[in-house]
Amino acid sequence: MRDTLLIALYAFLGAAAAGVLGAVALLALRRRSLTVSLTVVASVAVTAMLAGTLTVAWAMFLNSHDLGVVTTVVAMAAVVSLATALLLGRWVVARSHALTLAARSFGEGGDFAAPTVPGTAELAALTRELQITSAKLAASRDRERALEASRRELVSWISHDLRTPLAGLRAMSEALEDGMAADPQRYLRQIRTEVERMNDMVGDLFELSRIHAGTLALSPQRISLYDLVGDALAGADPLAREHGVRLEGDGVAQLPVEVDAKEMSRVLGNLLVNAIRRTPADGTVAVAARPATDGTGVVLSVTDGCGGIPEDDLSRVFDTGWRGTDARTPPSGAGLGLAIVRGIVEAHQGRTTVRNVPGGCRFEVTLPAPG
């Protein structure tokens, strides 16, 4: 038993010395290729075996013949180990190089194309993560391009809508200044109307900028959807009377919601104003509310009599600046109302949809059930 312990001790001391030298070598070569590291590891394993064997042989006073046999066996094992390490290292490096070339497509704005030759489990996992990241980046680029196109379109429309009233204001103010206005009071009323419209436009731009910047602060409180709709209908009634449109709110159930009352009133107001302006005289705008079919929230709908929206435009209704092909006149505003609706609803973790119905279209706002 004592001899076995001594042999184990001598073998451990010899192998430990080789291991320490190998660790120093790995530390010095840590920035080199993986092939070099694998070669060092294989060399350490063989050297540790040889050092332990030689130490034991020295302690046991083996003859030169036996020592030569042991050394030859260890040398052959070293050759095989080093060759295997080199082959494995070159294979892993080749797979890593292929993955590196594939990953360069990210910097070129392209999609990630995974290498066709399979790699190790770790490289395969890294490849899958790169593919997921590539898909996310592609979606982000698409959103950014769509947002940039929407911004350019919005700037163009806003510039047009601001230029027209500003030109009118300048003409009316010059007429008043020169005393050429036949009816100064009418001019003043028109100036006030244009200023209020421009003020509403600036307010919409400010609200939309807060939504896009993620700085829209909400103060949710539990309120009745019936009361919320009632207040919105009362606020939209003067505009409806002016356009000869009937407002109906009989389909609103007594449903509780947890929302920011001010912001959600703006949502309803924008939907009602949009519906009233696009519904012909003697038409009807109906508001309804019901529980969602899946039981996870409530659905608020506003149905107008606009005659429907072209199918190609349905997906763009809530885009910033969208006003449709027949809504390029100043009374239609800057096309921000529905974009604000979507932004506020999404800030409440809800969603907005629109679809055509007989005689018009129906805008639906789905809000989560109160917690």
Coordinates of N, CA, C and O in Angstrom, one line a residue, residues 21-125:
L21 N 3.7 24.0 -16.5 CA 4.3 24.6 -17.7 C 3.3 24.7 -18.8 O 3.3 25.7 -19.6
G22 N 2.3 23.8 -19.0 CA 1.3 23.9 -20.0 C 0.4 25.1 -19.7 O 0.0 25.8 -20.7
A23 N 0.1 25.4 -18.4 CA -0.8 26.5 -18.1 C -0.1 27.8 -18.4 O -0.7 28.8 -19.0
V24 N 1.2 27.9 -18.2 CA 1.9 29.1 -18.5 C 1.9 29.3 -20.0 O 1.8 30.4 -20.6
A25 N 2.1 28.2 -20.8 CA 2.1 28.3 -22.2 C 0.8 28.7 -22.8 O 0.7 29.5 -23.7
L26 N -0.3 28.2 -22.2 CA -1.7 28.6 -22.6 C -1.9 30.0 -22.4 O -2.6 30.8 -23.2
L27 N -1.4 30.5 -21.2 CA -1.6 31.9 -20.9 C -0.9 32.8 -21.8 O -1.4 33.9 -22.3
A28 N 0.3 32.4 -22.2 CA 1.1 33.2 -23.1 C 0.5 33.2 -24.6 O 0.7 34.1 -25.3
L29 N -0.1 32.1 -24.9 CA -0.6 31.9 -26.3 C -2.2 32.1 -26.4 O -2.8 31.6 -27.3
R30 N -2.8 32.7 -25.4 CA -4.2 32.8 -25.3 C -4.8 33.6 -26.4 O -6.0 33.4 -26.7
R31 N -4.1 34.4 -27.1 CA -4.6 35.2 -28.2 C -4.3 34.6 -29.5 O -4.6 35.2 -30.6
R32 N -3.7 33.4 -29.5 CA -3.4 32.8 -30.8 C -4.6 31.9 -31.3 O -5.6 31.9 -30.6
S33 N -4.4 31.2 -32.3 CA -5.4 30.4 -32.9 C -5.8 29.2 -32.0 O -5.0 28.8 -31.2
L34 N -7.1 28.7 -32.2 CA -7.5 27.6 -31.4 C -6.7 26.4 -31.7 O -6.5 25.5 -30.8
T35 N -6.1 26.3 -32.9 CA -5.3 25.1 -33.2 C -4.1 25.1 -32.3 O -3.7 24.0 -31.8
V36 N -3.5 26.2 -32.1 CA -2.3 26.3 -31.2 C -2.7 25.9 -29.8 O -2.0 25.1 -29.1
S37 N -3.9 26.3 -29.3 CA -4.3 26.0 -27.9 C -4.6 24.5 -27.8 O -4.2 23.8 -26.8
L38 N -5.2 23.9 -28.8 CA -5.5 22.4 -28.8 C -4.2 21.6 -28.8 O -4.0 20.6 -28.2
T39 N -3.2 22.1 -29.6 CA -1.9 21.5 -29.7 C -1.2 21.5 -28.3 O -0.6 20.5 -27.9
V40 N -1.3 22.7 -27.6 CA -0.7 22.8 -26.3 C -1.3 21.9 -25.3 O -0.7 21.2 -24.5
V41 N -2.7 21.8 -25.4 CA -3.4 20.9 -24.5 C -3.0 19.4 -24.7 O -2.7 18.7 -23.7
A42 N -2.9 19.0 -26.0 CA -2.5 17.6 -26.3 C -1.0 17.4 -25.8 O -0.7 16.3 -25.2
S43 N -0.2 18.4 -26.0 CA 1.2 18.3 -25.6 C 1.3 18.2 -24.1 O 2.1 17.4 -23.5
V44 N 0.5 18.9 -23.4 CA 0.5 18.9 -21.9 C 0.1 17.5 -21.4 O 0.7 16.9 -20.5
A45 N -1.0 16.9 -22.1 CA -1.4 15.6 -21.6 C -0.3 14.6 -21.8 O -0.1 13.7 -20.9
V46 N 0.3 14.6 -23.0 CA 1.4 13.6 -23.2 C 2.6 13.9 -22.3 O 3.2 12.9 -21.8
T47 N 3.0 15.1 -22.2 CA 4.1 15.5 -21.4 C 3.9 15.1 -19.9 O 4.8 14.6 -19.2
A48 N 2.6 15.3 -19.5 CA 2.3 15.0 -18.1 C 2.5 13.5 -17.9 O 3.0 13.0 -16.9
M49 N 2.0 12.7 -18.9 CA 2.1 11.2 -18.8 C 3.6 10.8 -18.8 O 4.0 10.0 -18.0
L50 N 4.4 11.4 -19.7 CA 5.8 11.1 -19.8 C 6.5 11.5 -18.5 O 7.4 10.7 -18.0
A51 N 6.2 12.7 -18.0 CA 6.9 13.2 -16.8 C 6.6 12.3 -15.6 O 7.4 11.9 -14.8
G52 N 5.3 11.9 -15.5 CA 4.9 11.0 -14.4 C 5.6 9.7 -14.5 O 6.1 9.1 -13.5
T53 N 5.7 9.2 -15.8 CA 6.3 7.8 -16.0 C 7.8 7.9 -15.7 O 8.3 7.0 -15.0
L54 N 8.4 8.9 -16.2 CA 9.9 9.0 -15.9 C 10.2 9.2 -14.4 O 11.2 8.7 -13.9
T55 N 9.3 10.0 -13.8 CA 9.6 10.2 -12.3 C 9.4 8.8 -11.6 O 10.2 8.5 -10.7
V56 N 8.4 8.1 -11.9 CA 8.2 6.8 -11.2 C 9.3 5.9 -11.6 O 9.9 5.1 -10.8
A57 N 9.7 5.9 -12.9 CA 10.8 5.0 -13.3 C 12.1 5.3 -12.6 O 12.9 4.4 -12.1
W58 N 12.4 6.6 -12.4 CA 13.6 7.0 -11.7 C 13.5 6.6 -10.2 O 14.5 6.1 -9.6
A59 N 12.3 6.8 -9.6 CA 12.2 6.4 -8.2 C 12.3 4.9 -8.0 O 12.8 4.4 -7.0
M60 N 11.9 4.1 -9.0 CA 11.9 2.6 -8.9 C 13.1 2.0 -9.5 O 13.3 0.8 -9.5
F61 N 14.0 2.9 -10.0 CA 15.3 2.4 -10.6 C 15.0 1.4 -11.6 O 15.6 0.3 -11.6
L62 N 14.2 1.7 -12.6 CA 14.0 0.8 -13.8 C 15.2 0.8 -14.6 O 16.0 1.7 -14.7
N63 N 15.5 -0.4 -15.3 CA 16.6 -0.5 -16.2 C 16.4 0.3 -17.4 O 15.3 0.7 -17.8
S64 N 17.5 0.5 -18.2 CA 17.4 1.4 -19.3 C 16.5 0.8 -20.4 O 15.8 1.5 -21.2
H65 N 16.4 -0.6 -20.5 CA 15.6 -1.2 -21.5 C 14.1 -0.9 -21.3 O 13.4 -0.5 -22.2
D66 N 13.7 -1.1 -20.0 CA 12.3 -0.9 -19.7 C 11.9 0.6 -19.8 O 10.8 1.0 -20.3
L67 N 12.9 1.5 -19.5 CA 12.6 2.9 -19.6 C 12.5 3.3 -21.0 O 11.7 4.1 -21.4
G68 N 13.3 2.7 -21.9 CA 13.2 3.0 -23.3 C 11.9 2.5 -23.9 O 11.3 3.2 -24.8
V69 N 11.4 1.4 -23.5 CA 10.1 0.9 -24.0 C 9.0 1.8 -23.6 O 8.1 2.2 -24.4
V70 N 9.0 2.2 -22.3 CA 8.0 3.1 -21.8 C 8.0 4.5 -22.6 O 7.0 5.0 -23.0
T71 N 9.3 5.0 -22.8 CA 9.4 6.3 -23.5 C 8.9 6.2 -24.9 O 8.3 7.1 -25.5
T72 N 9.2 5.0 -25.6 CA 8.7 4.8 -27.0 C 7.2 4.8 -27.1 O 6.6 5.4 -28.0
V73 N 6.6 4.1 -26.1 CA 5.1 4.1 -26.1 C 4.5 5.5 -25.9 O 3.6 5.8 -26.6
V74 N 5.1 6.2 -25.0 CA 4.6 7.5 -24.7 C 4.8 8.4 -25.9 O 4.0 9.3 -26.3
A75 N 6.0 8.3 -26.6 CA 6.2 9.1 -27.8 C 5.2 8.8 -28.9 O 4.8 9.7 -29.6
M76 N 4.9 7.5 -29.1 CA 3.9 7.2 -30.1 C 2.5 7.8 -29.8 O 1.8 8.3 -30.7
A77 N 2.2 7.8 -28.5 CA 0.9 8.4 -28.1 C 1.0 9.9 -28.3 O 0.0 10.5 -28.7
A78 N 2.2 10.5 -28.1 CA 2.3 11.9 -28.3 C 2.1 12.3 -29.8 O 1.4 13.3 -30.1
V79 N 2.6 11.5 -30.7 CA 2.5 11.7 -32.1 C 1.0 11.7 -32.5 O 0.4 12.6 -33.2
V80 N 0.3 10.6 -32.1 CA -1.1 10.5 -32.4 C -1.9 11.6 -31.8 O -2.8 12.2 -32.4
S81 N -1.6 12.0 -30.6 CA -2.4 13.1 -29.9 C -2.2 14.4 -30.6 O -3.2 15.2 -30.8
L82 N -1.0 14.7 -30.9 CA -0.7 16.0 -31.6 C -1.4 16.0 -33.0 O -1.9 17.1 -33.4
A83 N -1.3 14.9 -33.7 CA -2.0 14.9 -35.0 C -3.5 15.1 -34.9 O -4.1 15.8 -35.7
T84 N -4.1 14.4 -33.9 CA -5.5 14.6 -33.7 C -5.8 16.0 -33.3 O -6.8 16.6 -33.8
A85 N -5.0 16.6 -32.4 CA -5.3 18.0 -32.0 C -5.2 19.0 -33.2 O -6.0 19.9 -33.3
L86 N -4.2 18.7 -34.0 CA -4.0 19.6 -35.2 C -5.2 19.5 -36.1 O -5.7 20.5 -36.6
L87 N -5.7 18.3 -36.4 CA -6.8 18.1 -37.3 C -8.1 18.7 -36.7 O -8.8 19.4 -37.4
L88 N -8.3 18.5 -35.4 CA -9.5 19.0 -34.7 C -9.4 20.6 -34.7 O -10.4 21.3 -35.0
G89 N -8.2 21.1 -34.5 CA -8.1 22.5 -34.4 C -8.3 23.2 -35.8 O -9.0 24.2 -35.9
R90 N -7.8 22.6 -36.9 CA -8.0 23.1 -38.2 C -9.5 23.0 -38.6 O -10.0 23.9 -39.2
W91 N -10.1 21.9 -38.2 CA -11.6 21.8 -38.5 C -12.4 22.9 -37.8 O -13.2 23.5 -38.4
V92 N -12.1 23.1 -36.5 CA -12.9 24.1 -35.8 C -12.6 25.5 -36.3 O -13.5 26.3 -36.4
V93 N -11.3 25.7 -36.6 CA -11.0 27.1 -37.1 C -11.6 27.3 -38.5 O -12.1 28.4 -38.8
A94 N -11.7 26.3 -39.3 CA -12.4 26.4 -40.6 C -13.8 26.7 -40.4 O -14.4 27.6 -41.1
R95 N -14.5 26.0 -39.5 CA -15.9 26.3 -39.2 C -16.1 27.7 -38.7 O -17.0 28.4 -39.0
S96 N -15.2 28.1 -37.8 CA -15.3 29.5 -37.2 C -15.1 30.5 -38.3 O -15.7 31.6 -38.3
H97 N -14.1 30.3 -39.2 CA -13.9 31.2 -40.3 C -15.1 31.4 -41.2 O -15.5 32.5 -41.6
A98 N -15.7 30.2 -41.5 CA -17.0 30.3 -42.3 C -18.1 31.1 -41.6 O -18.8 31.9 -42.2
L99 N -18.2 30.9 -40.3 CA -19.2 31.6 -39.5 C -18.8 33.1 -39.5 O -19.7 34.0 -39.6
T100 N -17.6 33.5 -39.4 CA -17.2 34.9 -39.5 C -17.5 35.5 -40.8 O -18.0 36.7 -40.8
L101 N -17.3 34.8 -41.9 CA -17.6 35.4 -43.2 C -19.1 35.6 -43.3 O -19.6 36.6 -43.9
A102 N -19.9 34.6 -42.8 CA -21.3 34.8 -42.9 C -21.8 35.9 -42.0 O -22.8 36.6 -42.4
A103 N -21.2 36.2 -40.9 CA -21.6 37.2 -40.0 C -21.3 38.6 -40.6 O -21.9 39.6 -40.1
R104 N -20.4 38.7 -41.5 CA -20.0 40.0 -42.1 C -21.2 40.6 -42.9 O -21.2 41.8 -43.1
S105 N -22.2 39.8 -43.3 CA -23.3 40.3 -44.0 C -24.1 41.3 -43.1 O -24.8 42.2 -43.7
F106 N -24.0 41.2 -41.8 CA -24.7 42.2 -40.9 C -24.2 43.6 -41.2 O -25.0 44.5 -41.4
G107 N -22.9 43.8 -41.3 CA -22.3 45.1 -41.6 C -22.7 45.6 -42.9 O -22.5 46.8 -43.2
E108 N -23.0 44.8 -43.9 CA -23.3 45.2 -45.2 C -24.8 45.4 -45.4 O -25.3 45.6 -46.6
G109 N -25.6 45.3 -44.4 CA -27.0 45.6 -44.5 C -27.8 44.4 -45.1 O -28.9 44.6 -45.5
G110 N -27.2 43.3 -45.2 CA -27.9 42.1 -45.7 C -28.4 41.2 -44.7 O -28.3 41.4 -43.5
D111 N -28.9 40.0 -45.1 CA -29.4 39.0 -44.2 C -28.3 38.0 -43.9 O -27.4 37.8 -44.7
F112 N -28.4 37.4 -42.8 CA -27.4 36.4 -42.4 C -27.7 35.1 -43.1 O -28.8 34.5 -43.0
A113 N -26.6 34.6 -43.8 CA -26.7 33.3 -44.5 C -25.8 32.3 -43.7 O -24.6 32.4 -43.7
A114 N -26.4 31.3 -43.0 CA -25.7 30.4 -42.2 C -24.8 29.5 -43.1 O -25.1 29.2 -44.2
P115 N -23.6 29.1 -42.6 CA -22.7 28.2 -43.3 C -23.4 26.9 -43.6 O -24.2 26.4 -42.8
T116 N -23.1 26.3 -44.8 CA -23.8 25.1 -45.2 C -23.1 23.9 -44.4 O -23.8 22.9 -44.2
V117 N -21.8 24.0 -44.1 CA -21.2 22.9 -43.4 C -21.4 23.0 -41.9 O -21.2 24.0 -41.3
P118 N -21.9 21.9 -41.3 CA -22.2 21.9 -39.9 C -21.0 22.1 -39.0 O -19.9 21.6 -39.4
G119 N -21.1 22.8 -37.9 CA -20.0 22.9 -36.9 C -20.3 22.2 -35.6 O -21.1 21.3 -35.5
T120 N -19.6 22.6 -34.6 CA -19.8 22.1 -33.3 C -21.1 22.5 -32.7 O -21.8 23.4 -33.3
A121 N -21.5 21.9 -31.6 CA -22.8 22.3 -31.0 C -22.8 23.7 -30.6 O -23.8 24.4 -30.7
E122 N -21.6 24.2 -30.1 CA -21.5 25.6 -29.7 C -21.6 26.6 -30.9 O -22.3 27.6 -30.8
L123 N -20.9 26.2 -32.0 CA -21.0 27.0 -33.2 C -22.4 27.0 -33.8 O -22.9 28.0 -34.3
A124 N -23.1 25.8 -33.7 CA -24.5 25.7 -34.2 C -25.4 26.6 -33.4 O -26.3 27.3 -33.9
A125 N -25.2 26.6 -32.0 CA -26.0 27.5 -31.2 C -25.8 29.0 -31.5 O -26.7 29.8 -31.6

